[in-house]
Short mmCIF file of C-alpha atoms in Angstrom, two decimals:
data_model
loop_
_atom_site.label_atom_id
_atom_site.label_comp_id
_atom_site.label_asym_id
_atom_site.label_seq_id
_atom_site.Cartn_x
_atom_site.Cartn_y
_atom_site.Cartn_z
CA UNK L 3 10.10 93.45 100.52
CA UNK L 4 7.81 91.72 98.34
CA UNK L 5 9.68 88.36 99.02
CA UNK L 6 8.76 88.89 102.40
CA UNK L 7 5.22 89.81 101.58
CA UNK L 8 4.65 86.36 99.44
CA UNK L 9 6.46 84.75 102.39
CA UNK L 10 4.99 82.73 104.88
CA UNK L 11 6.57 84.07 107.72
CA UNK L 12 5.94 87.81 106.85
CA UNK L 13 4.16 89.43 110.06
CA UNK L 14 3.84 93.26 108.64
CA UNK L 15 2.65 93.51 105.06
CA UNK L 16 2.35 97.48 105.62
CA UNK L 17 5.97 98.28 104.95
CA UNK L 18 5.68 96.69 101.90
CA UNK L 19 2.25 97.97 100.93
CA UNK L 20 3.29 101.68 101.91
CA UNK L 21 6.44 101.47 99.96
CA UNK L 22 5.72 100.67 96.88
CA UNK L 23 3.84 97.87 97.42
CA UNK L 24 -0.19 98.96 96.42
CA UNK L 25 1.34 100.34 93.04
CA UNK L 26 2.84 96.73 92.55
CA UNK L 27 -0.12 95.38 93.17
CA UNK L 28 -2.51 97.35 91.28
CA UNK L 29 0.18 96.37 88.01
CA UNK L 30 -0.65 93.14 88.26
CA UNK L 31 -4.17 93.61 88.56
CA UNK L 32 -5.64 93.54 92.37
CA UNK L 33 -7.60 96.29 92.97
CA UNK L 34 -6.75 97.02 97.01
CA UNK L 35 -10.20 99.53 97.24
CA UNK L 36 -12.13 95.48 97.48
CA UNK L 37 -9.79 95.34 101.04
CA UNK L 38 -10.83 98.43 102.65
CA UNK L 39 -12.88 97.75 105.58
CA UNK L 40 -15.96 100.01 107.14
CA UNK L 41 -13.50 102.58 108.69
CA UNK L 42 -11.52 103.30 105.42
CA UNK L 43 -8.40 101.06 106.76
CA UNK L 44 -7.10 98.53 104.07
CA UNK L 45 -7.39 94.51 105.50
CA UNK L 46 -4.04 92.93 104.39
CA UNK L 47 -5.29 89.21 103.98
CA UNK L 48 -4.23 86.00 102.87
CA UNK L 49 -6.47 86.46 100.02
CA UNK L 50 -4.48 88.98 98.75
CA UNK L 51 -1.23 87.04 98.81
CA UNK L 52 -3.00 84.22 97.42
CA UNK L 53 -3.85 86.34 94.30
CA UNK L 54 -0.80 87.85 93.61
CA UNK L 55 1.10 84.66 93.62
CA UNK L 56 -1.37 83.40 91.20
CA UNK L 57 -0.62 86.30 89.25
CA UNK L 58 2.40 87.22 89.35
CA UNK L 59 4.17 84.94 86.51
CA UNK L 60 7.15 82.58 87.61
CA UNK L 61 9.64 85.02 85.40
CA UNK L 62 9.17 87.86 87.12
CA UNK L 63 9.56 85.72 90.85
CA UNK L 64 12.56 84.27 89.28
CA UNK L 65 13.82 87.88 88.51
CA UNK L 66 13.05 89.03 91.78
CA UNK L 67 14.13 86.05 93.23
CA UNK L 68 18.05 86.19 91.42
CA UNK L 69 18.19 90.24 92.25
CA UNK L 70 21.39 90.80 94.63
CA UNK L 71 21.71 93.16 97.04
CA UNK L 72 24.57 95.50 95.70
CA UNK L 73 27.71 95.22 92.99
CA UNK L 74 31.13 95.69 93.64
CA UNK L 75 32.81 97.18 90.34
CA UNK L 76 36.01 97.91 90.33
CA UNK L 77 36.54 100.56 93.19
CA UNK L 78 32.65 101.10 93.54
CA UNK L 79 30.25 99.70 95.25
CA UNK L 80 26.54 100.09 94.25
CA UNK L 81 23.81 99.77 96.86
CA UNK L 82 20.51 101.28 97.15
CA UNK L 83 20.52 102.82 100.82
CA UNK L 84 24.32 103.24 101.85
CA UNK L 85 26.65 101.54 103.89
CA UNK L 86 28.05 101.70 107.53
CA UNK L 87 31.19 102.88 107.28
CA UNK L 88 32.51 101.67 110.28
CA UNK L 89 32.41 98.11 109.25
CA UNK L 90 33.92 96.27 106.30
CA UNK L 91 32.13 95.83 103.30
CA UNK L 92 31.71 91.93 103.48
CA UNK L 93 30.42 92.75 107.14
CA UNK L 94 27.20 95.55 105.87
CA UNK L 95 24.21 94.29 107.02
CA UNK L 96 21.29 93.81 105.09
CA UNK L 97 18.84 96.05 106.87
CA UNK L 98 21.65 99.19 106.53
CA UNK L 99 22.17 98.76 102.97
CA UNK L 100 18.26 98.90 102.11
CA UNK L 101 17.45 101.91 104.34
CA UNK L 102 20.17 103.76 105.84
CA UNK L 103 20.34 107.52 106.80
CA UNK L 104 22.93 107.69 109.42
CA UNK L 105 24.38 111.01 109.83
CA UNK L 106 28.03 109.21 109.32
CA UNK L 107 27.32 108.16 106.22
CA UNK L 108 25.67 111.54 104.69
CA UNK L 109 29.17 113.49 105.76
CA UNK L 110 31.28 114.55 102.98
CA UNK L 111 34.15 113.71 104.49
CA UNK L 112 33.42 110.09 105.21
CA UNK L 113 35.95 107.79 104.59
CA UNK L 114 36.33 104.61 102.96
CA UNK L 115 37.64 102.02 100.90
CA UNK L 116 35.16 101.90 97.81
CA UNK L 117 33.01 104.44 96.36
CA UNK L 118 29.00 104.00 97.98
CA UNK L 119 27.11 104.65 94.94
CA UNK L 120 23.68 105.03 96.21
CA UNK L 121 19.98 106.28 96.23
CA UNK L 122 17.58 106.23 98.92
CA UNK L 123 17.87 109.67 99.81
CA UNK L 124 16.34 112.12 97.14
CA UNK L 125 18.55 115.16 96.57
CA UNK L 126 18.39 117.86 94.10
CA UNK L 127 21.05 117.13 92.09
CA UNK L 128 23.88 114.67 92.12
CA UNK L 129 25.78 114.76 95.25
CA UNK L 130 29.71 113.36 94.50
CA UNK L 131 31.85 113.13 97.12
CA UNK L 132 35.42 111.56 97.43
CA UNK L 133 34.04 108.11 98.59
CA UNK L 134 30.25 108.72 97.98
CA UNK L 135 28.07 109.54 95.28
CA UNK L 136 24.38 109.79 95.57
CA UNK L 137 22.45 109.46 92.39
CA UNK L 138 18.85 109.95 93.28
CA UNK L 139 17.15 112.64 92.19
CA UNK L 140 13.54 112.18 93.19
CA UNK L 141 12.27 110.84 90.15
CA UNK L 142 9.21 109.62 92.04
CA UNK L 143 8.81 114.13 92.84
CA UNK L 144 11.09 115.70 90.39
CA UNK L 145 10.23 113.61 87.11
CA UNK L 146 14.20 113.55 86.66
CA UNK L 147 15.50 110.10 86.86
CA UNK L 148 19.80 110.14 87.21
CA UNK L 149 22.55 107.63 86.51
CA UNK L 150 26.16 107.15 86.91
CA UNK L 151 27.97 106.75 83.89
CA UNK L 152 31.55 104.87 84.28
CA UNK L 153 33.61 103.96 80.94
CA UNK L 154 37.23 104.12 80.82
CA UNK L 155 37.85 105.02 84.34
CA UNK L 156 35.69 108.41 83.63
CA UNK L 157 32.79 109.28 85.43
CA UNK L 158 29.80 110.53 83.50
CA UNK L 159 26.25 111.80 84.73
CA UNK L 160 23.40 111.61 82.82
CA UNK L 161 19.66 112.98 83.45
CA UNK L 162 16.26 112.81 82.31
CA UNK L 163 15.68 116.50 82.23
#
């Protein structure tokens, strides 16, 4: 989403602004309360691009830039959202994998050739299914930030609480 916020074709900054997007933008330095118009709602302009391209530094675009989408390991497959797990895994779209919550998905008994190793969807604890494991714990809530641990074929969960 930031991508598309630099962009020049971006046509709703909001999502990006509302989902994570101020806090990104306050890091680097642009204080959003100077776009809040007369009736408290915030002006997404071009001057605000404009600054945070001049300061975000050309690492960091280059990071965000070389980022992928998800990871195939082995028998997993990492992605933030989920997957639709009527489709192949070459065939996920882009939109599913980023924000998915279909009720297909969630089921324990959903079937499929890789493990989905995912977030998105704050639980909890863990959730480990037979071909899903959800690893978000809320951290943004709970303070308790999860992983998955895998080394020698063993599966390992650690926790910041």
């Amino acid at each position: 989403m930031l991508l598309e916020f630099i962009s020049e074709n971006k046509n709703n900054p909001f999502e990006w602004i509302y989902n994570g997007g101020s806090e990104t933008l306050e890091s680097y330095g642009i204080d959003l309360s100077e776009h809040i118009d007369n009736d408290m709602d915030l002006k997404i302009d071009i001057k605000i691009k404009k600054k945070f391209i001049q300061l975000l530094p050309s690492s960091h675009l280059n990071f965000f830039n070389q980022l992928v989408l998800n990871y195939t390991y082995d028998d997993y497959f990492f992605v933030h959202a989920g997957i639709n797990p009527t489709i192949p895994i070459e065939m996920q779209e882009k939109e599913t994998m980023i924000w998915t919550r279909e009720e297909d998905f969630f089921k324990p008994t959903m079937k499929y050739n890789k493990i989905i190793v995912h977030g998105h969807t704050p639980q909890e604890k863990i959730e480990k299914f037979p071909c899903r494991i959800n690893i978000d714990t809320g951290s943004f809530y709970s303070g308790k930030l999860s992983c998955l641990v895998i080394k020698n074929e063993q599966l390992s969960f650690l926790d910041t609480l």
